PDB file of C-alpha atoms in Angstrom:
ATOM      1  CA  MET L   4       0.000   0.000   0.000  1.00 90.00           C
ATOM      2  CA  LEU L   5       2.360   2.743   1.252  1.00 97.00           C
ATOM      3  CA  ALA L   6       6.141   2.468   1.018  1.00 98.00           C
ATOM      4  CA  ILE L   7       8.479   5.208   2.248  1.00 98.00           C
ATOM      5  CA  GLN L   8      12.203   4.969   1.611  1.00 97.00           C
ATOM      6  CA  ASP L   9      14.944   7.193   3.074  1.00 97.00           C
ATOM      7  CA  LEU L  10      12.685  10.253   3.327  1.00 97.00           C
ATOM      8  CA  ARG L  11      14.413  13.521   4.228  1.00 96.00           C
ATOM      9  CA  PHE L  12      12.995  16.974   4.823  1.00 96.00           C
ATOM     10  CA  SER L  13      14.158  20.254   6.349  1.00 95.00           C
ATOM     11  CA  TYR L  14      12.487  23.537   7.211  1.00 91.00           C
ATOM     12  CA  LYS L  15      15.073  25.998   5.885  1.00 87.00           C
ATOM     13  CA  ASP L  16      18.278  24.676   7.474  1.00 85.00           C
ATOM     14  CA  GLU L  17      16.574  22.739  10.269  1.00 91.00           C
ATOM     15  CA  PRO L  18      16.385  18.970   9.525  1.00 93.00           C
ATOM     16  CA  VAL L  19      13.103  17.345  10.551  1.00 96.00           C
ATOM     17  CA  LEU L  20      13.228  13.942   8.859  1.00 97.00           C
ATOM     18  CA  ASN L  21      16.669  12.402   8.431  1.00 96.00           C
ATOM     19  CA  GLY L  22      16.021   9.234   6.456  1.00 96.00           C
ATOM     20  CA  VAL L  23      12.656   7.759   7.432  1.00 97.00           C
ATOM     21  CA  THR L  24      11.896   4.323   6.022  1.00 98.00           C
ATOM     22  CA  MET L  25       8.590   2.634   6.818  1.00 98.00           C
ATOM     23  CA  ALA L  26       5.565   0.982   5.236  1.00 98.00           C
ATOM     24  CA  VAL L  27       1.822   0.556   5.691  1.00 98.00           C
ATOM     25  CA  GLY L  28       0.254  -2.636   4.386  1.00 96.00           C
ATOM     26  CA  HIS L  29      -3.188  -3.141   2.874  1.00 94.00           C
ATOM     27  CA  GLY L  30      -5.808  -3.084   5.621  1.00 93.00           C
ATOM     28  CA  GLU L  31      -3.393  -1.874   8.301  1.00 96.00           C
ATOM     29  CA  VAL L  32      -3.983   0.899  10.811  1.00 96.00           C
ATOM     30  CA  VAL L  33      -0.613   2.414  11.694  1.00 98.00           C
ATOM     31  CA  GLY L  34       0.043   5.170  14.209  1.00 98.00           C
ATOM     32  CA  VAL L  35       2.944   7.622  14.030  1.00 98.00           C
ATOM     33  CA  VAL L  36       3.897   8.790  17.510  1.00 98.00           C
ATOM     34  CA  GLY L  37       6.562  10.935  19.105  1.00 97.00           C
ATOM     35  CA  PRO L  38       6.988  14.247  20.926  1.00 95.00           C
ATOM     36  CA  ASN L  39       6.150  17.648  19.487  1.00 92.00           C
ATOM     37  CA  GLY L  40       8.560  18.466  16.680  1.00 92.00           C
ATOM     38  CA  ALA L  41       9.332  14.820  15.916  1.00 95.00           C
ATOM     39  CA  GLY L  42       8.043  15.210  12.354  1.00 95.00           C
ATOM     40  CA  LYS L  43       4.675  13.442  12.535  1.00 96.00           C
ATOM     41  CA  SER L  44       2.682  16.147  10.750  1.00 95.00           C
ATOM     42  CA  THR L  45       5.570  16.751   8.356  1.00 96.00           C
ATOM     43  CA  LEU L  46       5.527  13.085   7.361  1.00 97.00           C
ATOM     44  CA  LEU L  47       1.796  13.201   6.626  1.00 97.00           C
ATOM     45  CA  GLY L  48       2.241  16.459   4.717  1.00 95.00           C
ATOM     46  CA  LEU L  49       4.844  14.838   2.475  1.00 96.00           C
ATOM     47  CA  ILE L  50       2.617  11.834   1.767  1.00 96.00           C
ATOM     48  CA  SER L  51      -0.366  14.041   0.939  1.00 93.00           C
ATOM     49  CA  GLY L  52       1.677  16.322  -1.321  1.00 90.00           C
ATOM     50  CA  ILE L  53       1.318  19.477   0.764  1.00 90.00           C
ATOM     51  CA  LEU L  54       5.096  19.373   1.266  1.00 93.00           C
ATOM     52  CA  VAL L  55       7.843  18.267  -1.116  1.00 91.00           C
ATOM     53  CA  SER L  56      10.674  16.084   0.167  1.00 90.00           C
ATOM     54  CA  LYS L  57      14.344  16.943  -0.130  1.00 82.00           C
ATOM     55  CA  SER L  58      15.120  13.345  -1.050  1.00 92.00           C
ATOM     56  CA  GLY L  59      13.682   9.866  -0.722  1.00 96.00           C
ATOM     57  CA  ARG L  60      10.711   8.095  -2.258  1.00 96.00           C
ATOM     58  CA  ILE L  61       7.026   7.766  -1.359  1.00 97.00           C
ATOM     59  CA  ALA L  62       4.970   5.201  -3.265  1.00 96.00           C
ATOM     60  CA  ILE L  63       1.292   4.282  -2.963  1.00 94.00           C
ATOM     61  CA  ASP L  64       0.388   0.966  -4.557  1.00 92.00           C
ATOM     62  CA  GLY L  65       3.624   1.209  -6.506  1.00 92.00           C
ATOM     63  CA  HIS L  66       2.953   4.723  -7.822  1.00 92.00           C
ATOM     64  CA  ASP L  67       5.603   7.321  -6.999  1.00 93.00           C
ATOM     65  CA  VAL L  68       3.592  10.228  -5.588  1.00 91.00           C
ATOM     66  CA  ALA L  69       6.047  12.690  -7.123  1.00 89.00           C
ATOM     67  CA  GLN L  70       5.043  11.447 -10.579  1.00 90.00           C
ATOM     68  CA  ILE L  71       1.243  11.618 -10.334  1.00 90.00           C
ATOM     69  CA  SER L  72      -1.152  14.546 -10.645  1.00 90.00           C
ATOM     70  CA  PRO L  73      -2.871  16.139  -7.621  1.00 88.00           C
ATOM     71  CA  ARG L  74      -6.183  14.709  -8.843  1.00 88.00           C
ATOM     72  CA  GLU L  75      -4.755  11.190  -9.055  1.00 91.00           C
ATOM     73  CA  ARG L  76      -3.243  11.581  -5.609  1.00 91.00           C
ATOM     74  CA  ALA L  77      -6.590  12.760  -4.193  1.00 90.00           C
ATOM     75  CA  ALA L  78      -8.216   9.579  -5.494  1.00 91.00           C
ATOM     76  CA  MET L  79      -5.609   7.559  -3.599  1.00 94.00           C
ATOM     77  CA  VAL L  80      -5.176   9.549  -0.372  1.00 95.00           C
ATOM     78  CA  ALA L  81      -7.772  11.235   1.855  1.00 95.00           C
ATOM     79  CA  VAL L  82      -6.534  13.631   4.533  1.00 94.00           C
ATOM     80  CA  VAL L  83      -7.970  14.845   7.825  1.00 92.00           C
ATOM     81  CA  PRO L  84      -5.589  17.737   8.606  1.00 89.00           C
ATOM     82  CA  GLN L  85      -4.733  19.090  12.030  1.00 82.00           C
ATOM     83  CA  SER L  86      -5.121  22.815  11.318  1.00 74.00           C
ATOM     84  CA  PRO L  87      -7.269  23.220   8.193  1.00 78.00           C
ATOM     85  CA  VAL L  88      -8.445  26.451   6.630  1.00 78.00           C
ATOM     86  CA  PHE L  89     -12.234  26.348   6.346  1.00 77.00           C
ATOM     87  CA  PRO L  90     -14.181  28.081   3.575  1.00 73.00           C
ATOM     88  CA  GLY L  91     -16.667  30.123   5.571  1.00 70.00           C
ATOM     89  CA  ASN L  92     -19.227  30.590   2.812  1.00 85.00           C
ATOM     90  CA  PHE L  93     -19.938  26.859   2.470  1.00 92.00           C
ATOM     91  CA  THR L  94     -22.459  24.758   4.332  1.00 96.00           C
ATOM     92  CA  ALA L  95     -21.435  21.635   6.200  1.00 95.00           C
ATOM     93  CA  LEU L  96     -22.946  19.396   3.510  1.00 96.00           C
ATOM     94  CA  GLU L  97     -21.099  21.268   0.769  1.00 95.00           C
ATOM     95  CA  LEU L  98     -17.825  20.821   2.646  1.00 95.00           C
ATOM     96  CA  VAL L  99     -18.344  17.063   2.927  1.00 96.00           C
ATOM     97  CA  LEU L 100     -19.309  16.825  -0.756  1.00 95.00           C
ATOM     98  CA  MET L 101     -15.886  18.235  -1.655  1.00 93.00           C
ATOM     99  CA  GLY L 102     -14.601  14.763  -0.879  1.00 93.00           C
ATOM    100  CA  ARG L 103     -16.295  13.525  -4.049  1.00 93.00           C
ATOM    101  CA  THR L 104     -14.313  15.903  -6.308  1.00 89.00           C
ATOM    102  CA  PRO L 105     -11.657  13.339  -7.356  1.00 87.00           C
ATOM    103  CA  HIS L 106     -14.446  11.134  -8.739  1.00 84.00           C
ATOM    104  CA  MET L 107     -16.073  13.854 -10.860  1.00 81.00           C
ATOM    105  CA  ARG L 108     -15.270  15.019 -14.364  1.00 73.00           C
ATOM    106  CA  LEU L 109     -14.333  18.634 -14.990  1.00 68.00           C
ATOM    107  CA  LEU L 110     -17.309  20.968 -14.349  1.00 64.00           C
ATOM    108  CA  GLN L 111     -19.479  18.022 -13.302  1.00 72.00           C
ATOM    109  CA  TRP L 112     -21.958  18.572 -10.453  1.00 82.00           C
ATOM    110  CA  GLU L 113     -22.406  16.070  -7.660  1.00 83.00           C
ATOM    111  CA  SER L 114     -25.021  13.382  -8.280  1.00 89.00           C
ATOM    112  CA  GLU L 115     -27.870  12.263  -6.037  1.00 92.00           C
ATOM    113  CA  SER L 116     -25.716   9.264  -5.183  1.00 92.00           C
ATOM    114  CA  ASP L 117     -22.916  11.595  -4.058  1.00 94.00           C
ATOM    115  CA  VAL L 118     -25.334  13.524  -1.845  1.00 95.00           C
ATOM    116  CA  ARG L 119     -26.671  10.323  -0.268  1.00 94.00           C
ATOM    117  CA  LEU L 120     -23.114   9.141   0.367  1.00 93.00           C
ATOM    118  CA  ALA L 121     -22.248  12.454   2.032  1.00 95.00           C
ATOM    119  CA  GLN L 122     -25.398  12.413   4.157  1.00 95.00           C
ATOM    120  CA  ARG L 123     -24.675   8.872   5.304  1.00 93.00           C
ATOM    121  CA  ALA L 124     -21.104   9.798   6.294  1.00 92.00           C
ATOM    122  CA  MET L 125     -22.423  12.825   8.175  1.00 93.00           C
ATOM    123  CA  GLU L 126     -24.954  10.678   9.992  1.00 93.00           C
ATOM    124  CA  GLU L 127     -22.253   8.174  10.946  1.00 88.00           C
ATOM    125  CA  THR L 128     -20.014  10.936  12.294  1.00 88.00           C
ATOM    126  CA  GLY L 129     -22.867  12.551  14.210  1.00 88.00           C
ATOM    127  CA  CYS L 130     -23.079  15.763  12.208  1.00 93.00           C
ATOM    128  CA  LEU L 131     -26.012  15.298   9.806  1.00 96.00           C
ATOM    129  CA  SER L 132     -28.014  17.846  11.817  1.00 96.00           C
ATOM    130  CA  LEU L 133     -25.390  20.426  10.804  1.00 96.00           C
ATOM    131  CA  ALA L 134     -25.899  19.900   7.062  1.00 96.00           C
ATOM    132  CA  ASP L 135     -27.353  23.338   6.291  1.00 96.00           C
ATOM    133  CA  ARG L 136     -25.258  25.354   8.731  1.00 95.00           C
ATOM    134  CA  ARG L 137     -22.339  27.489   7.579  1.00 94.00           C
ATOM    135  CA  VAL L 138     -18.964  26.007   8.400  1.00 93.00           C
ATOM    136  CA  ASP L 139     -17.688  29.225   9.993  1.00 89.00           C
ATOM    137  CA  ASN L 140     -20.473  29.020  12.599  1.00 90.00           C
ATOM    138  CA  LEU L 141     -19.452  25.579  13.858  1.00 90.00           C
ATOM    139  CA  SER L 142     -17.301  24.570  16.829  1.00 88.00           C
ATOM    140  CA  GLY L 143     -13.873  22.972  16.498  1.00 84.00           C
ATOM    141  CA  GLY L 144     -15.238  19.532  17.348  1.00 85.00           C
ATOM    142  CA  GLU L 145     -18.068  19.835  14.830  1.00 90.00           C
ATOM    143  CA  ARG L 146     -15.631  20.850  12.113  1.00 88.00           C
ATOM    144  CA  GLN L 147     -13.365  17.937  12.973  1.00 87.00           C
ATOM    145  CA  ARG L 148     -16.220  15.474  12.467  1.00 88.00           C
ATOM    146  CA  LEU L 149     -17.042  17.103   9.122  1.00 93.00           C
ATOM    147  CA  LEU L 150     -13.455  16.585   7.986  1.00 91.00           C
ATOM    148  CA  VAL L 151     -13.670  12.908   8.885  1.00 90.00           C
ATOM    149  CA  ALA L 152     -16.945  12.616   6.950  1.00 92.00           C
ATOM    150  CA  ARG L 153     -15.322  14.320   3.954  1.00 94.00           C
ATOM    151  CA  ALA L 154     -12.404  11.880   4.059  1.00 93.00           C
ATOM    152  CA  LEU L 155     -14.764   8.896   4.170  1.00 92.00           C
ATOM    153  CA  VAL L 156     -16.798   9.983   1.123  1.00 94.00           C
ATOM    154  CA  GLN L 157     -13.555  10.404  -0.796  1.00 93.00           C
ATOM    155  CA  GLU L 158     -13.330   6.574  -0.756  1.00 91.00           C
ATOM    156  CA  ALA L 159      -9.542   6.632  -1.002  1.00 92.00           C
ATOM    157  CA  PRO L 160      -7.603   3.444  -0.221  1.00 93.00           C
ATOM    158  CA  LEU L 161      -5.362   5.369   2.203  1.00 96.00           C
ATOM    159  CA  VAL L 162      -6.651   7.759   4.880  1.00 95.00           C
ATOM    160  CA  LEU L 163      -4.241  10.087   6.682  1.00 96.00           C
ATOM    161  CA  LEU L 164      -5.354  11.403  10.071  1.00 95.00           C
ATOM    162  CA  ASP L 165      -3.370  14.204  11.721  1.00 95.00           C
ATOM    163  CA  GLU L 166      -4.389  14.295  15.382  1.00 91.00           C
ATOM    164  CA  PRO L 167      -7.926  13.092  14.560  1.00 88.00           C
ATOM    165  CA  THR L 168      -9.158  13.324  18.150  1.00 85.00           C
ATOM    166  CA  ALA L 169      -8.185  16.981  18.630  1.00 80.00           C
ATOM    167  CA  ASN L 170     -11.139  19.087  19.846  1.00 78.00           C
ATOM    168  CA  LEU L 171     -13.287  15.985  20.387  1.00 83.00           C
ATOM    169  CA  ASP L 172     -14.823  14.830  23.657  1.00 87.00           C
ATOM    170  CA  LEU L 173     -14.295  11.254  24.856  1.00 88.00           C
ATOM    171  CA  ALA L 174     -17.383   9.808  23.169  1.00 85.00           C
ATOM    172  CA  HIS L 175     -16.577  11.356  19.808  1.00 85.00           C
ATOM    173  CA  GLN L 176     -12.890  10.374  20.058  1.00 88.00           C
ATOM    174  CA  THR L 177     -13.681   6.683  20.155  1.00 90.00           C
ATOM    175  CA  GLY L 178     -16.665   7.070  17.829  1.00 86.00           C
ATOM    176  CA  VAL L 179     -14.612   8.713  15.075  1.00 85.00           C
ATOM    177  CA  LEU L 180     -11.745   6.233  15.359  1.00 90.00           C
ATOM    178  CA  ASP L 181     -14.174   3.292  15.413  1.00 90.00           C
ATOM    179  CA  LEU L 182     -15.847   4.600  12.267  1.00 86.00           C
ATOM    180  CA  VAL L 183     -12.647   5.218  10.307  1.00 89.00           C
ATOM    181  CA  GLN L 184     -11.209   1.868  11.335  1.00 89.00           C
ATOM    182  CA  GLN L 185     -14.353  -0.067  10.411  1.00 88.00           C
ATOM    183  CA  THR L 186     -14.958   1.794   7.141  1.00 85.00           C
ATOM    184  CA  GLN L 187     -11.426   1.305   5.870  1.00 88.00           C
ATOM    185  CA  ALA L 188     -11.438  -2.340   6.969  1.00 87.00           C
ATOM    186  CA  SER L 189     -14.631  -2.975   4.979  1.00 86.00           C
ATOM    187  CA  ARG L 190     -12.943  -1.504   1.882  1.00 84.00           C
ATOM    188  CA  GLY L 191      -9.605  -3.209   2.412  1.00 87.00           C
ATOM    189  CA  GLY L 192      -8.135   0.258   2.871  1.00 91.00           C
ATOM    190  CA  SER L 193      -5.433   1.504   5.216  1.00 95.00           C
ATOM    191  CA  VAL L 194      -5.053   4.248   7.814  1.00 95.00           C
ATOM    192  CA  LEU L 195      -1.971   6.191   8.876  1.00 97.00           C
ATOM    193  CA  MET L 196      -2.538   8.511  11.814  1.00 97.00           C
ATOM    194  CA  ALA L 197      -0.354  10.926  13.752  1.00 97.00           C
ATOM    195  CA  ILE L 198      -1.564  10.803  17.325  1.00 95.00           C
ATOM    196  CA  HIS L 199      -0.352  12.002  20.729  1.00 93.00           C
ATOM    197  CA  ASP L 200      -2.342   9.679  22.994  1.00 95.00           C
ATOM    198  CA  LEU L 201      -0.305   6.467  23.195  1.00 97.00           C
ATOM    199  CA  SER L 202      -2.955   4.617  25.193  1.00 96.00           C
ATOM    200  CA  LEU L 203      -5.671   5.433  22.649  1.00 95.00           C
ATOM    201  CA  ALA L 204      -3.335   4.615  19.759  1.00 96.00           C
ATOM    202  CA  ALA L 205      -2.654   1.217  21.306  1.00 97.00           C
ATOM    203  CA  GLN L 206      -6.351   0.338  21.100  1.00 96.00           C
ATOM    204  CA  TYR L 207      -6.758   1.194  17.418  1.00 96.00           C
ATOM    205  CA  CYS L 208      -3.406   0.659  15.701  1.00 97.00           C
ATOM    206  CA  ASP L 209      -1.989  -2.590  14.391  1.00 97.00           C
ATOM    207  CA  ARG L 210       1.467  -1.036  14.548  1.00 98.00           C
ATOM    208  CA  LEU L 211       3.084   2.052  16.024  1.00 98.00           C
ATOM    209  CA  VAL L 212       6.033   3.913  14.517  1.00 99.00           C
ATOM    210  CA  PHE L 213       7.989   6.019  17.015  1.00 99.00           C
ATOM    211  CA  LEU L 214       9.792   8.997  15.477  1.00 98.00           C
ATOM    212  CA  HIS L 215      12.782  10.399  17.337  1.00 96.00           C
ATOM    213  CA  GLU L 216      15.433  12.836  16.129  1.00 94.00           C
ATOM    214  CA  GLY L 217      14.264  12.498  12.535  1.00 94.00           C
ATOM    215  CA  LEU L 218      14.416   8.718  12.364  1.00 96.00           C
ATOM    216  CA  VAL L 219      12.236   5.691  13.032  1.00 98.00           C
ATOM    217  CA  PHE L 220      13.230   4.687  16.552  1.00 98.00           C
ATOM    218  CA  ALA L 221      10.812   1.793  17.004  1.00 98.00           C
ATOM    219  CA  ASP L 222       8.284   0.040  14.767  1.00 98.00           C
ATOM    220  CA  GLY L 223       6.006  -2.778  15.838  1.00 98.00           C
ATOM    221  CA  PRO L 224       2.753  -3.875  17.510  1.00 98.00           C
ATOM    222  CA  PRO L 225       1.717  -1.630  20.423  1.00 98.00           C
ATOM    223  CA  GLY L 226       2.234  -4.380  22.968  1.00 97.00           C
ATOM    224  CA  GLN L 227       5.854  -4.729  21.911  1.00 98.00           C
ATOM    225  CA  VAL L 228       6.934  -1.114  21.365  1.00 98.00           C
ATOM    226  CA  ILE L 229       5.042   0.730  24.101  1.00 98.00           C
ATOM    227  CA  THR L 230       7.509   0.014  26.861  1.00 98.00           C
ATOM    228  CA  GLU L 231       8.686   2.184  29.717  1.00 97.00           C
ATOM    229  CA  ASP L 232      12.221   2.292  28.296  1.00 97.00           C
ATOM    230  CA  ILE L 233      11.158   3.341  24.787  1.00 98.00           C
ATOM    231  CA  VAL L 234       8.740   5.998  26.048  1.00 97.00           C
ATOM    232  CA  ARG L 235      11.397   7.393  28.403  1.00 96.00           C
ATOM    233  CA  LEU L 236      13.997   7.581  25.637  1.00 96.00           C
ATOM    234  CA  VAL L 237      11.692   9.104  23.013  1.00 97.00           C
ATOM    235  CA  TYR L 238       9.712  11.502  25.220  1.00 96.00           C
ATOM    236  CA  GLY L 239      12.173  12.159  28.042  1.00 94.00           C
ATOM    237  CA  ALA L 240       9.458  11.363  30.566  1.00 92.00           C
ATOM    238  CA  ASP L 241       9.256   8.829  33.359  1.00 95.00           C
ATOM    239  CA  VAL L 242       6.196   6.624  32.892  1.00 96.00           C
ATOM    240  CA  THR L 243       4.573   3.440  34.051  1.00 97.00           C
ATOM    241  CA  VAL L 244       3.006   1.116  31.482  1.00 98.00           C
ATOM    242  CA  ILE L 245       0.140  -1.093  32.616  1.00 98.00           C
ATOM    243  CA  THR L 246      -2.333  -3.323  30.798  1.00 97.00           C
ATOM    244  CA  HIS L 247      -5.856  -2.069  30.079  1.00 97.00           C
ATOM    245  CA  PRO L 248      -8.209  -4.216  32.210  1.00 97.00           C
ATOM    246  CA  VAL L 249     -10.760  -4.590  29.388  1.00 97.00           C
ATOM    247  CA  MET L 250      -8.907  -4.125  26.090  1.00 96.00           C
ATOM    248  CA  GLY L 251      -5.669  -5.822  27.108  1.00 97.00           C
ATOM    249  CA  THR L 252      -3.653  -3.049  25.435  1.00 97.00           C
ATOM    250  CA  PRO L 253      -0.866  -0.928  26.955  1.00 98.00           C
ATOM    251  CA  VAL L 254      -1.836   2.131  28.994  1.00 98.00           C
ATOM    252  CA  VAL L 255       0.825   4.788  29.580  1.00 97.00           C
ATOM    253  CA  LEU L 256       0.704   6.605  32.911  1.00 96.00           C
ATOM    254  CA  PRO L 257       3.084   9.548  33.453  1.00 92.00           C
ATOM    255  CA  VAL L 258       4.775   9.762  36.837  1.00 92.00           C
ATOM    256  CA  ALA L 259       4.141  13.229  38.303  1.00 84.00           C
ATOM    257  CA  GLY L 260       7.162  15.466  38.698  1.00 73.00           C
ATOM    258  CA  ARG L 261       9.433  13.291  36.591  1.00 61.00           C
ATOM    259  CA  MET L 262       9.148  14.958  33.159  1.00 57.00           C
ATOM    260  CA  ASN L 263      12.573  15.143  31.472  1.00 55.00           C
ATOM    261  CA  ALA L 264      14.046  13.235  34.394  1.00 50.00           C
ATOM    262  CA  VAL L 265      15.482  10.682  32.024  1.00 52.00           C
ATOM    263  CA  SER L 266      18.519  11.769  30.055  1.00 47.00           C
ATOM    264  CA  THR L 267      18.809  10.587  26.466  1.00 44.00           C
ATOM    265  CA  ALA L 268      22.509  11.403  26.366  1.00 37.00           C
ATOM    266  CA  GLY L 269      24.450   8.782  24.495  1.00 40.00           C
ATOM    267  CA  HIS L 270      21.417   7.579  22.531  1.00 46.00           C
ATOM    268  CA  THR L 271      22.541   6.309  19.126  1.00 42.00           C
ATOM    269  CA  ASN L 272      19.335   6.766  17.090  1.00 47.00           C
ATOM    270  CA  GLY L 273      19.223   3.068  16.363  1.00 52.00           C
ATOM    271  CA  LYS L 274      15.907   1.709  15.111  1.00 60.00           C
ATOM    272  CA  LEU L 275      14.145  -0.792  17.305  1.00 59.00           C
ATOM    273  CA  SER L 276      11.653  -3.142  15.707  1.00 52.00           C
ATOM    274  CA  SER L 277       9.656  -6.123  16.768  1.00 51.00           C
TER     275      SER L 277
END
């Protein structure tokens, strides 16, 4: 599905990604985790085409993303961005219908089937009641659910989620992730998400990729890579990792007063994998 090889990127003279190599298989849900500034959003921006890499290769189903048109890329990749710019003069339904654009011919209007698809996605994300409201009058959480609905109607084989639970309450956090996971699974599609909450990521992701100092530090199933040692080294925080009593997945508990207590001096940037 997605193959990334030796990806490098800098903002001006500041390196962010220093040779990232990773993959996402068909039907996989993969989480990209790491501290602020680790390059999670940058990685998603490079895959979606918002940013252009300094070197390296990104391929989706064997197609080099640098060699395909924006329209072709949009048919292959749907994005739920972290800090989007919203067109204020559109209604919520119109925003969601924008996800159908890659499937339309030039100057073609959306069909009744497109509208039904958009309405169903809005119902599933709990925002159908907002259909006729202007986007600029909605809350951050309501807008976030609209973006998820738009990504779903795009019907792309790969969905990128950049902090998908931002601005959402607990019920909508799990509801949105459940919906994206189930929808992509039914299509045989894949999900790559940048997410801060390690405990939540452990419940939804088949694999987690830890980014640290511009490289992949660890890559594997949550139960194998969410360890106290790895979290301390990557985040510089003292934590305790326990097992969720219901889900059986790792739960990360920070130890109060111990942030940055662990020195990463001497760390060699070696990749750990399961």
